mmCIF file of C-alpha atoms and ligand atoms in Angstrom:
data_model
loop_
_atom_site.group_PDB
_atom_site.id
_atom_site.type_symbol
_atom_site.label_atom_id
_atom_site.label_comp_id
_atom_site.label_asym_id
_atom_site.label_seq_id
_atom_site.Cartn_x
_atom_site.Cartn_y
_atom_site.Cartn_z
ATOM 1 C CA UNK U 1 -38.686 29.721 -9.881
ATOM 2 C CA UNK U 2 -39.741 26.434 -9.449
ATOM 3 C CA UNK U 3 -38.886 23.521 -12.017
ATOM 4 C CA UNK U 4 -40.365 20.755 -10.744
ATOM 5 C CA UNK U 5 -42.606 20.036 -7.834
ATOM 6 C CA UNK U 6 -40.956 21.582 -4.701
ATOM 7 C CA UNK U 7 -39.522 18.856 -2.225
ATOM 8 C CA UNK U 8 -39.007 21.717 0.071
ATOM 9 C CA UNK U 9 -41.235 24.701 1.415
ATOM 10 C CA UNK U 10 -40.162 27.621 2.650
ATOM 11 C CA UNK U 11 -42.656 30.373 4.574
ATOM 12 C CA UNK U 12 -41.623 33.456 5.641
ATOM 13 C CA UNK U 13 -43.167 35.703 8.169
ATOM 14 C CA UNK U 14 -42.792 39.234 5.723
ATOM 15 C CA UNK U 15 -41.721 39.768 3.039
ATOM 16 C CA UNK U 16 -38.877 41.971 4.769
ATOM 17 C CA UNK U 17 -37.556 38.631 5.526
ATOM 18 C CA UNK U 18 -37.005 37.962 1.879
ATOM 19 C CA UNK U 19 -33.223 39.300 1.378
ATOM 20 C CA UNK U 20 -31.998 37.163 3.797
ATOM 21 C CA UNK U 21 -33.514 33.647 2.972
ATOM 22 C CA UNK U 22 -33.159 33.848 -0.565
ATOM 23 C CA UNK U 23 -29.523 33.044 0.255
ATOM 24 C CA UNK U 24 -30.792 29.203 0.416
ATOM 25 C CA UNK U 25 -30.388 28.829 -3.039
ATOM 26 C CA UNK U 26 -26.940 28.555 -3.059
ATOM 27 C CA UNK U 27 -27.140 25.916 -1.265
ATOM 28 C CA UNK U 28 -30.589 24.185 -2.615
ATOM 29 C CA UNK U 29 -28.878 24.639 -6.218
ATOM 30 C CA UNK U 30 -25.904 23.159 -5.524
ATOM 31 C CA UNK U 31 -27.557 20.296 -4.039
ATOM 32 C CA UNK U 32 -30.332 20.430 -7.183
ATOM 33 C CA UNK U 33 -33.008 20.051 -5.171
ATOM 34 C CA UNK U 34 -36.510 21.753 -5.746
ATOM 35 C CA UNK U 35 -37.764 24.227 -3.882
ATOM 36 C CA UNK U 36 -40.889 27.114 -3.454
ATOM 37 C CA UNK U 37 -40.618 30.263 -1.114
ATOM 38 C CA UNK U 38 -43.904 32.259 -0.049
ATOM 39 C CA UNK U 39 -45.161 34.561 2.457
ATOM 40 C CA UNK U 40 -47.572 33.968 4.800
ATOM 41 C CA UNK U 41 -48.131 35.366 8.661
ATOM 42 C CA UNK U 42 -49.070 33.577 11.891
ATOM 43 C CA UNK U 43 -50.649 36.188 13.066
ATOM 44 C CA UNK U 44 -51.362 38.565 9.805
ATOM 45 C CA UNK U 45 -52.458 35.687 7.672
ATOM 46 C CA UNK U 46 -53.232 32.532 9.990
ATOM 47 C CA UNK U 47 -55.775 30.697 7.664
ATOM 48 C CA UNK U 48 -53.132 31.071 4.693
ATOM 49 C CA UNK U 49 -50.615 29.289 6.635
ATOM 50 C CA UNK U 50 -52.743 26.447 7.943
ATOM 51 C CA UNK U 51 -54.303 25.910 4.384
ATOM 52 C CA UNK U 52 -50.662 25.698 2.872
ATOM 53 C CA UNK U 53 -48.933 23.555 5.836
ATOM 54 C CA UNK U 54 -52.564 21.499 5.342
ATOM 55 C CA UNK U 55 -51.699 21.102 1.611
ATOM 56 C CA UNK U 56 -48.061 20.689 1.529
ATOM 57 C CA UNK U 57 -47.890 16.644 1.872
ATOM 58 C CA UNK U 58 -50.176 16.244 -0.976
ATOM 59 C CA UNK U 59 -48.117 18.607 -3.212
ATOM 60 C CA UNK U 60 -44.676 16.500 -2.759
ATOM 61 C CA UNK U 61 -43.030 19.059 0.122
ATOM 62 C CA UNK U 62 -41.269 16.447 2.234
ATOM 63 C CA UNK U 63 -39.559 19.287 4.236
ATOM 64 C CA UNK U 64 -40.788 22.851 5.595
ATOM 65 C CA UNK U 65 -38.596 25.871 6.712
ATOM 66 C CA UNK U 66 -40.157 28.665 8.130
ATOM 67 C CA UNK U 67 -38.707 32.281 8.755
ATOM 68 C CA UNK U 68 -39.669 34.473 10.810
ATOM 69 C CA UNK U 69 -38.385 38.016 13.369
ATOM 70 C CA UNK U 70 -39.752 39.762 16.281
ATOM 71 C CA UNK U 71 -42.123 36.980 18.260
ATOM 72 C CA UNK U 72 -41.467 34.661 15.501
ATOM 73 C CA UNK U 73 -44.570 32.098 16.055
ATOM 74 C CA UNK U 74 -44.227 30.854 12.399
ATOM 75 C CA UNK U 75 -42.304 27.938 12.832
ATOM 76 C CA UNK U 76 -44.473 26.835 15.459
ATOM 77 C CA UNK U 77 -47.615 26.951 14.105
ATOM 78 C CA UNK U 78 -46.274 25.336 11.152
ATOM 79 C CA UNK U 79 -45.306 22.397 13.304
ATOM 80 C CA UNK U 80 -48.761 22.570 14.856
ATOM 81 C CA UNK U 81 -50.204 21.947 11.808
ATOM 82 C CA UNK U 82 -48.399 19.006 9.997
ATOM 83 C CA UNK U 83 -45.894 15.957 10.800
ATOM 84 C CA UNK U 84 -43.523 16.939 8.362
ATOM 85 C CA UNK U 85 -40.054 17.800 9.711
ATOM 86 C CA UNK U 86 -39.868 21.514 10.274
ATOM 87 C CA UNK U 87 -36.905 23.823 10.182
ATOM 88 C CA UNK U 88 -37.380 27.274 12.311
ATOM 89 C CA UNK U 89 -35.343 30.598 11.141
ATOM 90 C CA UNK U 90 -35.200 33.424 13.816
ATOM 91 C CA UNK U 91 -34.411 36.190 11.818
ATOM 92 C CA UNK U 92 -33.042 39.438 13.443
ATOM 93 C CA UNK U 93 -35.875 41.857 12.488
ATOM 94 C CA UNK U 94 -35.833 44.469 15.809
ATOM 95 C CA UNK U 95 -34.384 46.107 18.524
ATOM 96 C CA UNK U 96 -32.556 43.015 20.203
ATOM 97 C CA UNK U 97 -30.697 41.190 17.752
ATOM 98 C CA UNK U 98 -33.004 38.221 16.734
ATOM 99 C CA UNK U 99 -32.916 36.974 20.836
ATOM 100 C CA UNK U 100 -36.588 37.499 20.750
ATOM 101 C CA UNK U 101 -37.083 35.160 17.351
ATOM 102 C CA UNK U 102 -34.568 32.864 18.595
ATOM 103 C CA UNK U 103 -36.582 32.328 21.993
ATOM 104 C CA UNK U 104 -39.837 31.928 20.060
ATOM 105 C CA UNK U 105 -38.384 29.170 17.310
ATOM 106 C CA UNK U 106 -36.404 27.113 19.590
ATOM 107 C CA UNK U 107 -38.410 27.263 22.671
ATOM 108 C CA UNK U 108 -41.511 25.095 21.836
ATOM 109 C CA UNK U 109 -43.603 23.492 24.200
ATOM 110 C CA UNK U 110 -42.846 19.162 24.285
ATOM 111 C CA UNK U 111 -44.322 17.404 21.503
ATOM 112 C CA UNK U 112 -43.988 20.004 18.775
ATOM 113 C CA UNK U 113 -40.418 20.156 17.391
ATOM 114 C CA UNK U 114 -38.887 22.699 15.299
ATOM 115 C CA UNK U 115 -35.284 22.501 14.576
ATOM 116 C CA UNK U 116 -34.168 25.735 15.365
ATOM 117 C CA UNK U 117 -31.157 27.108 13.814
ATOM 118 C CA UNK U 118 -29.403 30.193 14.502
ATOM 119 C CA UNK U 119 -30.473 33.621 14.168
ATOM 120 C CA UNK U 120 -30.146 34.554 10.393
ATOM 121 C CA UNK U 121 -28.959 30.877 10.009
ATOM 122 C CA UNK U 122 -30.293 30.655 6.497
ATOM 123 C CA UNK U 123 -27.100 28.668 4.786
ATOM 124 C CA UNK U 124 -27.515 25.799 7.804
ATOM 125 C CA UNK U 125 -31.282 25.770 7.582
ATOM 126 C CA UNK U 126 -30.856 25.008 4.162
ATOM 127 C CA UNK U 127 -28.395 22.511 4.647
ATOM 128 C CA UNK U 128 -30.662 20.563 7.396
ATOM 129 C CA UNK U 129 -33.201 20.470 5.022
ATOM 130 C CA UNK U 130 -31.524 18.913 2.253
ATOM 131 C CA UNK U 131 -29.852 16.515 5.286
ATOM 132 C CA UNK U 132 -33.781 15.526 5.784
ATOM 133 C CA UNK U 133 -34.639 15.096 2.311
ATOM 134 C CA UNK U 134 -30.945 12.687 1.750
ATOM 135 C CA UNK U 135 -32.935 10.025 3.717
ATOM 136 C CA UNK U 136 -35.086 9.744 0.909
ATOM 137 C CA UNK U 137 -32.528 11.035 -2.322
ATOM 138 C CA UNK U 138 -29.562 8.684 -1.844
ATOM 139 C CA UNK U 139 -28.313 10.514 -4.467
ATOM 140 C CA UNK U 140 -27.434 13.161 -2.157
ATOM 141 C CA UNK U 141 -24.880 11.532 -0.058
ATOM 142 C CA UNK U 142 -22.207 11.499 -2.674
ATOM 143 C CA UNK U 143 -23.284 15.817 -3.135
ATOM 144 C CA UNK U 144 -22.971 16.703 0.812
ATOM 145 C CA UNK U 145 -19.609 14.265 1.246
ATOM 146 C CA UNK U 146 -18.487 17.291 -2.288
ATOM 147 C CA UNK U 147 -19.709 20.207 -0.332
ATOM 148 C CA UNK U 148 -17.818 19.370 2.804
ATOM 149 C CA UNK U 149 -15.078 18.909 0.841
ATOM 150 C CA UNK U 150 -15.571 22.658 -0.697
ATOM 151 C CA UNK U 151 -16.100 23.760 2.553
ATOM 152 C CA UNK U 152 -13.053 22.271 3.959
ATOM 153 C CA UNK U 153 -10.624 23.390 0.849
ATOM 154 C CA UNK U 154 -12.091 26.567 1.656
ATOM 155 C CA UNK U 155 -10.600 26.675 5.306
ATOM 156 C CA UNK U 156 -7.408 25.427 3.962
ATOM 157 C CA UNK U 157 -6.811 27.799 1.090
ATOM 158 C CA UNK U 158 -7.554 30.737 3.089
ATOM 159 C CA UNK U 159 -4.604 29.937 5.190
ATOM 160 C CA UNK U 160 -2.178 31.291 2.732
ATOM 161 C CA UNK U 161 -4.241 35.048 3.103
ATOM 162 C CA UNK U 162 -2.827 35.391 6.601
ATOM 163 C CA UNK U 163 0.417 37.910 5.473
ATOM 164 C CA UNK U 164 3.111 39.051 8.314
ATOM 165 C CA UNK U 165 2.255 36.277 10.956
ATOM 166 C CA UNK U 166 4.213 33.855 12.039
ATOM 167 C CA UNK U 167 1.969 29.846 10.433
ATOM 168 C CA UNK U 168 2.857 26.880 11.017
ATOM 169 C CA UNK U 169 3.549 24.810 7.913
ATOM 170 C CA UNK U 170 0.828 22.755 5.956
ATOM 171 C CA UNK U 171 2.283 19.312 7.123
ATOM 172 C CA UNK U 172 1.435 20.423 10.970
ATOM 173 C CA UNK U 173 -2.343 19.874 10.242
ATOM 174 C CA UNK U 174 -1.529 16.077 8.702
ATOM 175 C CA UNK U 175 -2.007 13.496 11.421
ATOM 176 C CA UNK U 176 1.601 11.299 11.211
HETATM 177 C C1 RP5 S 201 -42.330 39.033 11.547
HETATM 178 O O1 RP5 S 201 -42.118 40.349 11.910
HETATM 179 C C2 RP5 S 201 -41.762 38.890 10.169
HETATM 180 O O2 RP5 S 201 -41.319 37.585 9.980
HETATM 181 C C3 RP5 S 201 -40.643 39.886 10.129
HETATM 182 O O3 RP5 S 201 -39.389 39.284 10.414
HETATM 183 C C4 RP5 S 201 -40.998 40.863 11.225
HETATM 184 C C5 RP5 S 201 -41.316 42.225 10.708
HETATM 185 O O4 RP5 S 201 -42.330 42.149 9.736
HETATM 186 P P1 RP5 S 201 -42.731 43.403 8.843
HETATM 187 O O5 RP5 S 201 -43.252 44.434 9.812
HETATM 188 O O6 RP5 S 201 -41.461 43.857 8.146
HETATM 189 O O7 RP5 S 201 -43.768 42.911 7.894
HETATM 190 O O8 RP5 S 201 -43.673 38.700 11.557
#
Protein backbone atom coordinates (compact mmCIF):
# COMPACT_ATOMS: atom_id res chain seq x y z
CA UNK A 1 0.00 0.00 0.00
CA UNK A 2 2.34 2.44 0.84
CA UNK A 3 4.79 4.11 -1.81
CA UNK A 4 6.66 6.29 -0.02
CA UNK A 5 7.00 7.17 3.60
CA UNK A 6 3.45 7.86 4.95
CA UNK A 7 2.83 11.68 5.73
CA UNK A 8 -0.32 10.50 7.27
CA UNK A 9 -1.31 7.71 9.90
CA UNK A 10 -4.31 6.27 10.28
CA UNK A 11 -5.29 3.81 13.51
CA UNK A 12 -8.27 2.14 13.80
CA UNK A 13 -9.88 0.72 16.84
CA UNK A 14 -10.89 -3.01 14.94
CA UNK A 15 -10.49 -4.12 12.25
CA UNK A 16 -14.46 -4.06 11.80
CA UNK A 17 -13.77 -0.48 11.32
CA UNK A 18 -11.86 -1.22 8.18
CA UNK A 19 -14.78 -0.98 5.39
CA UNK A 20 -15.57 2.25 6.29
CA UNK A 21 -12.16 4.17 6.48
CA UNK A 22 -10.68 2.70 3.60
CA UNK A 23 -12.96 5.16 1.78
CA UNK A 24 -10.03 7.85 2.53
CA UNK A 25 -8.29 6.90 -0.35
CA UNK A 26 -10.32 8.51 -2.65
CA UNK A 27 -9.60 11.32 -1.31
CA UNK A 28 -5.71 10.79 -0.15
CA UNK A 29 -5.21 9.62 -3.96
CA UNK A 30 -6.61 12.32 -5.47
CA UNK A 31 -4.68 14.60 -3.42
CA UNK A 32 -1.37 12.08 -3.95
CA UNK A 33 -0.48 12.13 -0.70
CA UNK A 34 1.06 9.09 1.26
CA UNK A 35 -0.52 7.33 3.61
CA UNK A 36 -0.41 3.88 6.14
CA UNK A 37 -3.60 2.38 7.89
CA UNK A 38 -3.20 -0.14 10.96
CA UNK A 39 -5.01 -1.50 13.79
CA UNK A 40 -4.35 -1.03 17.11
CA UNK A 41 -6.78 -0.81 20.45
CA UNK A 42 -6.82 1.60 23.40
CA UNK A 43 -7.92 -0.69 25.46
CA UNK A 44 -7.15 -4.26 23.60
CA UNK A 45 -3.70 -3.23 22.57
CA UNK A 46 -2.59 -0.01 24.65
CA UNK A 47 1.28 -0.50 24.47
CA UNK A 48 0.91 -0.95 20.52
CA UNK A 49 -0.67 2.32 20.24
CA UNK A 50 1.65 4.32 22.46
CA UNK A 51 4.78 2.66 20.78
CA UNK A 52 3.36 3.69 17.24
CA UNK A 53 1.97 7.36 18.22
CA UNK A 54 5.71 7.36 20.13
CA UNK A 55 7.31 6.50 16.73
CA UNK A 56 5.28 8.28 14.26
CA UNK A 57 7.31 11.79 14.19
CA UNK A 58 10.47 10.02 13.53
CA UNK A 59 8.95 8.01 10.62
CA UNK A 60 7.74 11.31 8.59
CA UNK A 61 3.74 11.07 9.81
CA UNK A 62 3.03 14.78 10.10
CA UNK A 63 -0.72 13.98 10.63
CA UNK A 64 -2.69 11.13 12.65
CA UNK A 65 -6.39 10.01 12.21
CA UNK A 66 -7.73 7.67 14.46
CA UNK A 67 -11.05 5.56 14.17
CA UNK A 68 -12.76 4.23 16.46
CA UNK A 69 -16.93 2.91 17.73
CA UNK A 70 -18.56 2.13 20.91
CA UNK A 71 -16.48 4.25 23.81
CA UNK A 72 -14.14 5.28 21.18
CA UNK A 73 -10.98 6.34 23.50
CA UNK A 74 -8.60 6.00 20.46
CA UNK A 75 -8.37 9.33 19.36
CA UNK A 76 -7.71 10.44 22.71
CA UNK A 77 -5.08 8.51 23.76
CA UNK A 78 -3.49 9.16 20.57
CA UNK A 79 -3.52 12.84 21.40
CA UNK A 80 -2.22 11.94 24.84
CA UNK A 81 0.62 10.61 23.46
CA UNK A 82 2.10 13.00 20.76
CA UNK A 83 1.84 16.83 19.56
CA UNK A 84 1.02 15.99 16.22
CA UNK A 85 -2.37 17.24 15.00
CA UNK A 86 -4.91 14.51 15.50
CA UNK A 87 -8.08 13.79 13.61
CA UNK A 88 -10.85 11.65 15.70
CA UNK A 89 -13.46 9.28 13.66
CA UNK A 90 -16.55 8.13 15.73
CA UNK A 91 -17.61 5.37 13.86
CA UNK A 92 -21.18 3.94 14.35
CA UNK A 93 -20.28 0.42 15.63
CA UNK A 94 -23.52 -0.33 18.23
CA UNK A 95 -26.78 0.04 19.41
CA UNK A 96 -27.03 3.99 19.31
CA UNK A 97 -25.90 5.23 16.15
CA UNK A 98 -22.20 6.30 16.74
CA UNK A 99 -23.66 9.04 19.70
CA UNK A 100 -21.58 7.09 22.08
CA UNK A 101 -18.17 7.40 19.72
CA UNK A 102 -19.09 10.81 18.88
CA UNK A 103 -19.25 11.83 22.73
CA UNK A 104 -15.95 10.04 23.39
CA UNK A 105 -13.88 11.75 20.22
CA UNK A 106 -15.13 15.17 20.53
CA UNK A 107 -15.53 15.51 24.17
CA UNK A 108 -11.88 15.68 25.46
CA UNK A 109 -10.84 17.11 28.53
CA UNK A 110 -8.88 20.99 27.87
CA UNK A 111 -5.50 20.69 26.65
CA UNK A 112 -5.80 17.58 24.52
CA UNK A 113 -7.45 18.33 21.14
CA UNK A 114 -8.81 16.01 18.70
CA UNK A 115 -10.61 17.33 15.77
CA UNK A 116 -13.59 15.47 15.81
CA UNK A 117 -15.49 14.92 12.74
CA UNK A 118 -18.73 13.40 12.27
CA UNK A 119 -19.85 10.03 12.90
CA UNK A 120 -18.65 7.84 9.90
CA UNK A 121 -17.10 11.17 8.63
CA UNK A 122 -14.31 9.37 6.86
CA UNK A 123 -14.32 11.58 3.36
CA UNK A 124 -13.96 15.00 5.75
CA UNK A 125 -11.44 13.40 8.06
CA UNK A 126 -9.51 12.79 5.17
CA UNK A 127 -9.89 16.03 3.78
CA UNK A 128 -8.74 17.83 7.23
CA UNK A 129 -5.85 15.90 7.11
CA UNK A 130 -4.60 16.72 3.85
CA UNK A 131 -5.85 20.60 4.90
CA UNK A 132 -3.04 20.02 7.80
CA UNK A 133 -0.45 18.60 5.73
CA UNK A 134 -1.13 21.83 2.75
CA UNK A 135 0.65 24.01 5.40
CA UNK A 136 3.63 22.21 4.68
CA UNK A 137 2.92 20.86 0.64
CA UNK A 138 2.14 24.18 -1.07
CA UNK A 139 1.64 22.11 -3.77
CA UNK A 140 -1.63 21.26 -2.47
CA UNK A 141 -3.40 24.48 -2.65
CA UNK A 142 -3.73 24.51 -6.38
CA UNK A 143 -5.29 20.36 -5.79
CA UNK A 144 -8.03 21.39 -2.97
CA UNK A 145 -8.99 24.92 -4.99
CA UNK A 146 -9.62 21.45 -8.22
CA UNK A 147 -11.53 19.37 -5.79
CA UNK A 148 -13.87 22.11 -4.72
CA UNK A 149 -14.33 22.79 -8.02
CA UNK A 150 -15.38 18.90 -8.65
CA UNK A 151 -17.35 19.12 -5.80
CA UNK A 152 -19.16 22.15 -6.83
CA UNK A 153 -19.75 20.94 -10.70
CA UNK A 154 -21.05 18.08 -8.96
CA UNK A 155 -23.94 20.09 -7.19
CA UNK A 156 -24.57 21.85 -10.36
CA UNK A 157 -24.83 18.98 -12.79
CA UNK A 158 -27.07 17.10 -10.64
CA UNK A 159 -29.57 19.81 -11.04
CA UNK A 160 -30.63 18.67 -14.41
CA UNK A 161 -31.66 14.92 -12.58
CA UNK A 162 -34.56 16.65 -10.86
CA UNK A 163 -37.49 15.44 -13.70
CA UNK A 164 -41.33 16.77 -13.27
CA UNK A 165 -40.55 19.78 -10.87
CA UNK A 166 -40.96 22.99 -11.47
CA UNK A 167 -36.40 24.70 -11.42
CA UNK A 168 -35.56 27.72 -11.72
CA UNK A 169 -33.22 28.41 -14.62
CA UNK A 170 -29.30 28.19 -14.42
CA UNK A 171 -28.85 32.07 -14.68
CA UNK A 172 -30.93 32.40 -11.17
CA UNK A 173 -27.83 31.02 -9.26
CA UNK A 174 -25.38 33.82 -11.16
CA UNK A 175 -24.99 36.85 -8.94
CA UNK A 176 -25.92 40.02 -11.58
C1 LIG B 1 -14.07 -0.27 19.01
O1 LIG B 1 -15.14 -1.11 19.21
C2 LIG B 1 -13.64 -0.49 17.59
O2 LIG B 1 -13.07 0.68 17.09
C3 LIG B 1 -14.90 -0.87 16.88
O3 LIG B 1 -15.50 0.25 16.24
C4 LIG B 1 -15.80 -1.36 17.99
C5 LIG B 1 -16.11 -2.81 17.88
O4 LIG B 1 -14.92 -3.56 17.81
P1 LIG B 1 -14.93 -5.11 17.47
O5 LIG B 1 -15.69 -5.77 18.60
O6 LIG B 1 -15.64 -5.26 16.14
O7 LIG B 1 -13.50 -5.52 17.41
O8 LIG B 1 -13.02 -0.54 19.88
Amino acid sequence: MTKKTAEIGILLGSKSDLALVKKVEEVFSFFDVSWEISIASAHRTPGDVVAYVKNAPRRGIKVLIAAAGLSAALPGVVAAHTHLPVVGIPVNAGSIGGLDALLSVAQMPPGVPVASVGIDGVRNAALFAVRILGLVRSDLAEKLEAWSKKESEAVRSSRSGIEGLPCPPDKAFTEE
